[in-house]
Coordinates of C-alpha atoms in Angstrom, one line a residue:
M97 CA 14.1 -18.8 10.5
A98 CA 14.2 -18.3 14.1
L99 CA 13.4 -15.7 15.8
K100 CA 13.3 -14.7 20.9
M101 CA 11.7 -12.5 21.7
K102 CA 13.7 -10.9 24.6
A103 CA 11.8 -8.2 25.8
C104 CA 7.7 -6.3 25.8
Y105 CA 7.9 -3.5 27.4
M106 CA 4.6 -0.4 27.6
V107 CA 6.7 3.3 26.9
K108 CA 3.7 6.0 27.4
P109 CA 4.0 9.5 27.1
A110 CA 7.1 11.4 28.5
E111 CA 4.8 14.2 30.5
P112 CA 1.7 14.1 31.8
T113 CA -0.7 14.3 28.7
W114 CA -5.0 16.1 28.5
K115 CA -6.9 13.2 29.7
G116 CA -10.7 11.6 28.9
Y117 CA -12.8 10.5 26.8
K118 CA -12.6 11.8 22.8
C119 CA -15.6 11.1 20.1
L120 CA -14.8 9.6 16.9
S121 CA -15.6 10.9 13.9
E122 CA -18.3 8.9 11.2
W123 CA -15.3 8.4 9.6
D124 CA -12.7 7.4 11.8
Q125 CA -15.7 4.2 12.6
T126 CA -16.3 3.1 9.4
G127 CA -13.7 1.4 6.5
T128 CA -11.0 -0.1 8.1
I129 CA -10.6 -0.5 11.7
T130 CA -7.6 -3.4 12.3
H131 CA -4.3 -2.3 13.2
V132 CA -2.1 -1.1 9.0
P133 CA 0.8 -2.6 9.2
T134 CA 5.0 -2.1 8.0
I135 CA 8.0 -2.7 8.3
Y136 CA 11.2 -0.3 7.6
F137 CA 14.8 -2.2 7.4
Y138 CA 18.3 -1.1 8.3
R139 CA 21.9 -1.5 8.5
P140 CA 23.6 1.2 11.5
P141 CA 27.1 1.9 11.7
Q142 CA 29.6 0.3 13.9
D143 CA 29.1 3.3 16.1
W144 CA 25.5 2.3 16.6
V145 CA 26.0 -1.2 16.3
K146 CA 28.6 -1.3 19.3
L147 CA 27.1 0.0 21.6
G148 CA 24.0 -2.3 21.9
D149 CA 20.9 -1.2 23.3
K150 CA 21.1 2.1 22.1
I151 CA 18.8 1.9 19.2
A152 CA 16.7 0.4 21.5
A153 CA 16.9 2.7 23.7
T154 CA 16.9 5.7 21.5
L155 CA 13.7 4.4 19.7
K156 CA 12.0 3.8 23.0
Q157 CA 12.7 7.3 24.3
S158 CA 11.8 9.5 21.6
L159 CA 9.0 8.0 20.9
S160 CA 8.2 8.8 24.8
R161 CA 9.2 12.3 23.9
A162 CA 6.5 12.4 19.9
L163 CA 3.6 10.1 22.5
V164 CA 3.3 13.5 24.4
P165 CA 1.6 15.5 21.4
F166 CA 0.6 13.0 19.9
Y167 CA -1.1 11.5 22.9
P168 CA -5.0 9.4 20.9
L169 CA -2.3 7.3 20.4
A170 CA -1.1 5.8 23.3
G171 CA -4.9 5.8 24.9
R172 CA -7.1 2.9 24.6
L173 CA -10.5 2.4 21.8
R174 CA -13.8 1.4 24.1
R175 CA -17.1 0.1 22.4
L176 CA -19.7 2.5 23.4
P177 CA -22.2 0.8 25.4
S178 CA -25.0 1.0 22.7
G179 CA -22.0 -1.6 20.6
N180 CA -22.2 -0.2 18.2
R181 CA -19.1 2.1 17.8
L182 CA -16.4 3.4 19.6
E183 CA -14.5 6.6 21.9
L184 CA -11.3 7.5 22.2
N185 CA -9.6 6.9 26.0
C186 CA -7.1 8.5 26.1
N187 CA -5.6 7.3 29.0
A188 CA -2.1 7.6 28.3
E189 CA -1.2 3.7 29.1
G190 CA 0.6 3.8 26.2
V191 CA 2.2 2.0 23.3
E192 CA 3.7 -1.6 23.8
F193 CA 7.7 -1.6 22.3
V194 CA 8.4 -5.1 21.2
E195 CA 12.3 -6.4 21.3
A196 CA 13.0 -9.2 19.6
E197 CA 16.6 -11.1 17.8
C198 CA 16.8 -13.3 14.3
N199 CA 19.8 -15.3 14.2
L200 CA 19.3 -14.6 10.2
K201 CA 21.1 -12.2 8.3
L202 CA 19.1 -9.5 6.2
D203 CA 21.2 -10.9 3.1
E204 CA 19.4 -14.6 4.4
L205 CA 15.7 -12.6 4.7
G206 CA 16.2 -11.4 0.1
D207 CA 14.3 -8.8 -1.3
L208 CA 12.9 -7.2 1.4
S209 CA 11.2 -3.9 -0.2
C210 CA 8.2 -4.3 -0.9
S211 CA 8.2 -4.4 -4.8
S212 CA 8.7 -8.5 -5.0
E213 CA 6.9 -11.7 -2.8
H214 CA 8.6 -11.7 1.2
N215 CA 10.0 -15.0 2.3
Y216 CA 9.6 -13.9 6.1
H217 CA 5.8 -13.7 6.6
D218 CA 6.6 -16.2 9.0
L219 CA 9.0 -14.9 11.3
H220 CA 6.5 -12.4 12.5
L221 CA 8.3 -9.0 12.2
T222 CA 5.3 -6.4 12.9
P223 CA 3.4 -7.5 16.5
L224 CA 0.7 -9.7 16.4
V225 CA -2.7 -7.7 18.2
D226 CA -4.5 -10.3 19.8
Y227 CA -7.8 -9.9 18.6
T228 CA -9.3 -12.0 20.7
R229 CA -9.1 -9.3 23.5
P230 CA -11.5 -7.3 24.4
I231 CA -10.9 -4.0 22.1
H232 CA -9.9 -1.5 25.1
E233 CA -7.2 -3.7 25.9
L234 CA -4.7 -3.1 22.8
P235 CA -2.9 -1.0 22.1
L236 CA -3.3 1.6 18.8
L237 CA -0.1 1.2 18.4
L238 CA 2.7 -1.7 18.7
A239 CA 6.8 -1.6 17.9
Q240 CA 9.1 -4.1 16.8
L241 CA 12.5 -3.6 17.0
T242 CA 14.9 -7.5 16.3
R243 CA 17.4 -6.7 15.7
F244 CA 19.0 -9.6 12.9
A245 CA 22.3 -11.6 12.7
C246 CA 24.5 -9.3 10.6
G247 CA 24.0 -6.1 12.8
G248 CA 21.0 -5.4 11.5
V249 CA 17.3 -4.3 12.4
S250 CA 13.7 -4.1 10.9
L251 CA 10.8 -1.8 12.8
G252 CA 7.8 -3.1 12.1
L253 CA 5.0 -0.7 13.2
T254 CA 1.2 -1.9 13.0
I255 CA -1.3 1.1 14.6
S256 CA -5.1 1.6 14.2
H257 CA -6.7 2.8 11.9
A258 CA -9.4 3.5 13.4
V259 CA -7.5 6.5 15.7
V260 CA -5.3 7.6 12.3
D261 CA -5.5 7.4 8.6
G262 CA -2.3 7.4 5.9
P263 CA -1.1 11.1 6.1
S264 CA -2.2 11.0 9.5
A265 CA 0.3 7.9 10.1
L266 CA 2.8 8.9 8.1
H267 CA 3.3 12.3 10.2
F268 CA 4.2 10.7 13.5
I269 CA 6.0 9.0 12.1
S270 CA 8.4 11.1 10.8
E271 CA 7.6 13.3 14.5
W272 CA 9.2 10.2 16.0
A273 CA 11.7 10.2 13.8
S274 CA 13.0 14.2 14.3
L275 CA 12.6 13.4 17.7
S276 CA 14.7 11.1 17.2
R277 CA 17.0 12.0 15.6
G278 CA 17.6 15.0 18.3
E279 CA 15.5 17.1 16.1
P280 CA 12.1 19.1 16.5
I281 CA 9.2 18.5 16.0
K282 CA 8.3 19.9 12.5
T283 CA 4.1 20.5 12.8
M284 CA 2.2 19.4 15.4
P285 CA -0.7 17.9 15.3
F286 CA -4.2 19.3 15.0
L287 CA -5.9 17.2 17.8
D288 CA -9.8 18.6 17.1
R289 CA -12.4 16.6 15.3
E290 CA -15.5 19.1 16.6
I291 CA -15.4 20.2 12.8
L292 CA -16.1 16.3 11.9
L293 CA -18.4 15.8 15.4
R294 CA -21.1 18.3 14.7
E295 CA -25.0 18.3 13.4
V296 CA -24.6 18.7 9.6
D297 CA -26.9 21.0 8.6
D298 CA -30.0 20.2 5.2
G299 CA -28.4 23.3 3.2
D300 CA -25.1 21.4 4.2
V301 CA -26.4 18.5 2.7
S302 CA -27.8 17.3 -1.3
D303 CA -30.5 14.1 -1.7
G304 CA -28.6 12.7 -4.3
E305 CA -27.0 8.8 -4.3
L306 CA -24.5 8.0 -1.7
S307 CA -23.5 4.8 -3.5
C308 CA -20.1 4.2 -1.6
L309 CA -23.0 3.5 1.3
D310 CA -24.8 0.5 -0.6
N311 CA -24.1 -2.9 0.7
F312 CA -21.7 -4.4 -2.2
P313 CA -22.6 -6.6 -5.8
L314 CA -22.6 -10.4 -4.1
L315 CA -21.7 -12.7 -6.2
I316 CA -24.2 -13.9 -8.9
G317 CA -27.3 -16.2 -7.3
K318 CA -25.3 -16.1 -4.3
S319 CA -26.8 -14.6 -1.4
D320 CA -24.2 -13.0 0.6
N321 CA -20.5 -12.7 1.0
L322 CA -19.8 -15.3 3.7
E323 CA -18.1 -18.4 1.2
E324 CA -16.4 -16.8 -0.8
K325 CA -14.9 -14.4 2.2
K326 CA -14.1 -18.5 4.0
K327 CA -11.6 -18.7 0.6
E328 CA -7.8 -19.2 0.9
V329 CA -5.9 -15.5 -0.3
T330 CA -2.2 -15.1 -1.4
P331 CA -0.7 -10.9 -1.9
A332 CA 1.3 -10.6 -4.2
F333 CA 4.0 -7.3 -5.6
L334 CA 3.8 -6.4 -8.9
K335 CA 6.1 -4.1 -10.7
I336 CA 5.5 -1.4 -13.5
T337 CA 8.0 -0.4 -15.2
K338 CA 7.3 3.8 -16.6
E339 CA 7.7 2.1 -20.3
Q340 CA 4.4 -0.5 -19.1
L341 CA 2.3 2.8 -17.6
E342 CA 2.8 5.0 -21.3
K343 CA 1.4 2.4 -23.1
L344 CA -1.1 2.3 -20.4
K345 CA -1.4 5.9 -20.4
R346 CA -2.5 5.3 -24.1
L347 CA -4.6 2.7 -24.4
A348 CA -6.4 5.1 -21.2
N349 CA -6.4 8.2 -23.1
T350 CA -7.4 6.9 -27.0
G351 CA -10.8 7.8 -28.1
R352 CA -11.0 10.9 -24.6
V353 CA -12.9 13.7 -25.7
S354 CA -10.1 16.3 -26.7
E355 CA -11.6 18.8 -24.5
T356 CA -11.1 16.7 -20.8
R357 CA -7.7 16.3 -18.7
P358 CA -5.8 13.0 -19.5
Y359 CA -6.3 9.9 -16.9
S360 CA -4.3 10.0 -14.0
R361 CA -2.0 6.9 -13.3
Y362 CA -4.5 6.2 -10.7
E363 CA -7.3 6.6 -12.9
M364 CA -5.9 4.2 -15.8
L365 CA -3.9 2.2 -13.1
A366 CA -6.7 1.2 -11.1
A367 CA -8.7 0.5 -14.3
H368 CA -6.8 -1.9 -15.3
I369 CA -6.9 -3.5 -12.8
W370 CA -10.3 -3.5 -12.7
R371 CA -11.0 -5.3 -15.5
C372 CA -7.9 -7.9 -14.6
A373 CA -9.3 -8.7 -11.5
C374 CA -12.7 -9.2 -13.6
K375 CA -10.4 -12.1 -15.7
A376 CA -9.4 -13.4 -13.0
R377 CA -11.8 -13.8 -11.4
K378 CA -14.1 -15.5 -14.8
H379 CA -18.1 -14.6 -13.6
S380 CA -20.1 -16.6 -14.2
S381 CA -22.2 -13.9 -16.4
P382 CA -20.5 -10.4 -18.1
E383 CA -24.6 -9.2 -15.8
Q384 CA -22.3 -9.6 -12.9
P385 CA -22.0 -6.2 -10.5
T386 CA -18.4 -5.6 -9.3
A387 CA -17.7 -2.4 -7.0
L388 CA -14.5 -0.8 -7.1
A389 CA -13.7 1.2 -3.9
I390 CA -11.6 4.5 -4.3
C391 CA -9.9 6.1 -0.7
V392 CA -10.0 9.8 -1.7
D393 CA -8.6 12.0 1.0
V394 CA -11.3 15.0 1.4
R395 CA -9.4 17.3 3.3
S396 CA -8.5 19.8 0.8
R397 CA -12.3 18.8 -0.5
I398 CA -14.4 19.5 2.4
E399 CA -15.4 23.3 3.6
P400 CA -13.4 25.1 5.3
P401 CA -11.0 22.8 4.4
L402 CA -9.2 20.9 7.1
P403 CA -6.0 21.5 8.6
S404 CA -3.1 19.1 6.7
A405 CA -2.0 18.7 9.8
Y406 CA -5.6 16.9 10.8
F407 CA -4.8 13.6 13.1
G408 CA -7.2 11.7 12.1
N409 CA -9.4 9.6 8.4
A410 CA -10.3 12.3 7.4
S411 CA -10.8 10.2 3.6
F412 CA -13.5 7.9 2.7
D413 CA -14.8 5.3 0.5
V414 CA -16.4 5.8 -3.2
K415 CA -17.8 3.0 -5.4
A416 CA -17.8 3.3 -8.9
L417 CA -19.8 0.3 -10.4
S418 CA -20.0 -1.3 -13.4
S419 CA -20.6 -5.0 -15.2
S420 CA -17.9 -7.5 -16.2
G421 CA -19.8 -7.6 -19.2
E422 CA -19.7 -4.0 -19.6
L423 CA -15.7 -3.4 -18.8
L424 CA -14.6 -6.5 -20.5
S425 CA -16.8 -5.0 -23.3
N426 CA -15.0 -1.2 -24.1
P427 CA -12.0 0.0 -24.1
L428 CA -9.2 1.1 -21.2
G429 CA -11.0 4.0 -20.4
F430 CA -15.0 3.2 -19.7
A431 CA -13.8 2.1 -16.5
A432 CA -11.0 5.5 -17.0
G433 CA -13.8 7.1 -17.0
K434 CA -16.7 5.7 -14.8
I435 CA -13.5 6.0 -11.2
R436 CA -13.0 9.0 -12.6
E437 CA -16.9 10.4 -12.6
T438 CA -16.5 9.1 -9.0
V439 CA -14.2 10.9 -7.3
E440 CA -15.6 14.1 -8.8
K441 CA -19.4 12.7 -7.3
V442 CA -17.7 14.2 -3.7
T443 CA -18.4 17.6 -4.1
N444 CA -18.2 19.6 -0.3
E445 CA -22.0 18.8 -0.5
Y446 CA -21.7 15.1 -0.6
I447 CA -19.1 14.9 2.1
W448 CA -20.9 16.8 5.1
S449 CA -24.5 14.2 3.0
N450 CA -22.1 11.2 4.1
L451 CA -21.4 12.2 7.4
K452 CA -25.2 13.1 8.8
Y453 CA -26.1 9.5 6.3
L454 CA -23.1 7.9 8.8
K455 CA -24.7 9.5 11.7
N456 CA -28.1 8.8 11.7
Q457 CA -26.8 5.5 11.6
K458 CA -27.8 3.1 14.5
D459 CA -24.7 1.0 13.5
L460 CA -22.1 1.2 12.1
R461 CA -20.6 -2.0 11.5
M462 CA -22.4 -2.4 8.3
F463 CA -19.6 0.4 7.2
Q464 CA -16.7 -1.4 8.9
D465 CA -14.1 -3.9 7.6
L466 CA -13.4 -5.8 10.3
H467 CA -11.3 -9.2 9.3
G468 CA -8.8 -9.4 11.5
E469 CA -11.5 -9.2 14.2
D470 CA -12.4 -11.9 15.5
Q471 CA -15.9 -12.7 15.8
S472 CA -16.7 -15.9 16.0
S473 CA -18.0 -15.8 20.2
S474 CA -21.2 -13.6 18.9
T475 CA -21.9 -14.2 15.0
T476 CA -25.8 -12.9 14.2
A477 CA -27.7 -12.0 10.5
D478 CA -26.2 -8.7 11.0
D479 CA -22.0 -9.4 11.9
N480 CA -22.6 -11.0 7.8
K481 CA -23.2 -7.2 7.0
E482 CA -20.0 -5.7 7.3
L483 CA -17.9 -4.4 4.4
F484 CA -16.5 -6.6 2.1
Y485 CA -14.4 -6.0 -0.7
G486 CA -14.1 -9.0 -2.1
N487 CA -15.5 -11.1 -5.3
P488 CA -16.8 -9.2 -7.6
N489 CA -15.4 -6.5 -5.9
L490 CA -11.9 -4.7 -5.5
G491 CA -10.7 -1.9 -3.6
V492 CA -7.6 0.3 -4.7
V493 CA -5.6 2.6 -3.0
S494 CA -2.9 5.0 -3.5
W495 CA 0.0 5.9 -1.6
L496 CA 1.9 7.4 -4.4
T497 CA 2.1 10.5 -2.6
L498 CA 2.5 9.3 0.7
P499 CA 6.8 10.3 2.1
L500 CA 7.2 6.6 2.5
Y501 CA 10.5 6.1 2.3
G502 CA 13.0 7.7 3.4
L503 CA 12.8 7.4 7.9
D504 CA 15.8 8.1 9.3
F505 CA 15.8 7.6 13.1
G506 CA 19.2 8.7 13.7
W507 CA 21.2 5.2 12.3
G508 CA 20.5 6.4 8.3
K509 CA 17.8 5.2 6.3
E510 CA 16.2 2.2 5.6
V511 CA 17.6 0.6 2.9
A512 CA 13.6 -1.8 2.4
M513 CA 10.1 -0.8 3.6
S514 CA 7.2 -2.8 2.4
L515 CA 4.0 -3.8 3.0
E516 CA 3.8 -6.5 6.0
T517 CA 1.8 -8.9 5.1
Y518 CA -0.9 -10.9 7.2
D519 CA -3.2 -14.1 7.3
T520 CA -6.3 -11.0 7.8
D521 CA -5.6 -10.2 4.3
F522 CA -8.5 -9.6 2.4
D523 CA -9.8 -10.7 -1.2
G524 CA -9.5 -7.7 -3.4
D525 CA -6.8 -6.6 -2.2
F526 CA -5.1 -3.5 -3.0
V527 CA -2.5 -0.8 -2.6
L528 CA -0.1 1.2 -5.3
L529 CA 3.2 2.3 -4.1
Q530 CA 6.7 4.2 -5.3
N531 CA 9.4 1.8 -6.0
P532 CA 11.5 2.1 -3.3
N533 CA 14.7 0.8 -6.2
G534 CA 13.9 3.4 -8.2
D535 CA 14.2 7.1 -8.6
D536 CA 13.0 10.0 -10.7
E537 CA 13.7 8.9 -14.3
D538 CA 13.2 4.6 -13.5
G539 CA 9.5 6.2 -12.4
S540 CA 7.9 2.7 -11.7
L541 CA 5.5 2.0 -9.2
I542 CA 4.7 -1.3 -7.9
V543 CA 1.2 -3.0 -7.0
S544 CA 0.5 -4.7 -3.6
V545 CA -1.9 -7.4 -4.6
R546 CA -4.5 -9.4 -2.2
L547 CA -6.3 -11.9 -4.4
Q548 CA -7.9 -15.1 -4.1
V549 CA -5.4 -17.9 -4.8
L550 CA -7.4 -19.9 -7.4
H551 CA -7.5 -16.1 -8.8
M552 CA -3.5 -14.9 -8.5
D553 CA -1.4 -17.3 -12.0
S554 CA -4.8 -15.9 -13.6
F555 CA -4.4 -11.9 -12.4
K556 CA -1.5 -12.8 -13.1
K557 CA -1.0 -13.1 -16.8
H558 CA -3.1 -10.2 -17.1
F559 CA -1.7 -7.9 -15.5
Y560 CA 0.3 -8.1 -17.9
A561 CA -0.2 -9.3 -21.4
D562 CA -2.9 -6.8 -21.6
I563 CA -0.6 -4.1 -21.7
I564 CA 0.2 -4.0 -25.2

């Protein structure tokens, strides 16, 4: 497989935009603060293919226009003098746009969708982020257009999670596509972060335990997670059918109190994943503590509610806690109940308590997932405390309601979309997705899995064998 880089541009906003420094909320600066990659594959009509550079020119022109209302993405992050916090420099330096060519046909790459493992990972169809560079030099958005020998193209996108969460990222991409099609922007981004930056009054918060902010459990007998971080991780994409989901639903709801609502797809599937991970990891003791990180969008939970077009991070992780023995000695509904109890704690009072706690921290690095960032030159004991969801823990993120599919830049909707994988992917990272190859009647889902190589085969075995 041969990929050749043809050109690299810095695309800047088409018009002058506001310049200056914007404070980032505590949620922008915690959790994953590196870049998240996705990739779309297209088979454009011949009238687009014959015009050579028309696709690239259309993408760059519409991207430049999109960066006017979405100008924070054209800026750069910078660390404050203390080194413990970040802010956004809206300097209009632009986003990186790469053009590449591949001598293969799309059909030669195999199954392109997120319903199967990729055999094109080594091609690097999404832009690579060089985390050895200073953070103030790194673009917040990088895009790569790759042309294939058959006339097909891929668009790989890598966007900084320190500036946007999933809903915000997809809002931008969708509006970029609208401009590319010659249509106006449908919904302008809401850029004001002031509501999350204000001082939190004591009356807004509770004294309850903020379990999501405690250190995650370690393996019994270990004083740190350094050894686990070094172990090789591999990806997988597992399909679960509508019939299998129905079986899980029956298993999870057996014995449930009739007055409570049935467990959701997320609750029962995340519970199933949690139990299967415990089995695959073969913990040495049933007393092994384990945590499941759950990402909760608070746009509609916080008071006053945030606009749906809020552009930034409006979600944070809460943590369900149990032990391997407790999860495996009880039915599936027990784990699903743990997950529900954890999410139901996220009230308005809890949300403001979370923000106040983070605002009072001198150093946010222990709440950051830095799995992509190179820290080898300055590793200290404190650097080893950053967030880590690996063995014996995991995180399950739901993208089930996000508008991931049907992205049309003017040459038709994608023929496939997938999450790209990096060597920096971490153990215990799970994402739930709609099956892009299915329809409403199909009802199947895809589970994106990242686990240690030692545990993957066993996890796959239990994932399907335990649905009976």
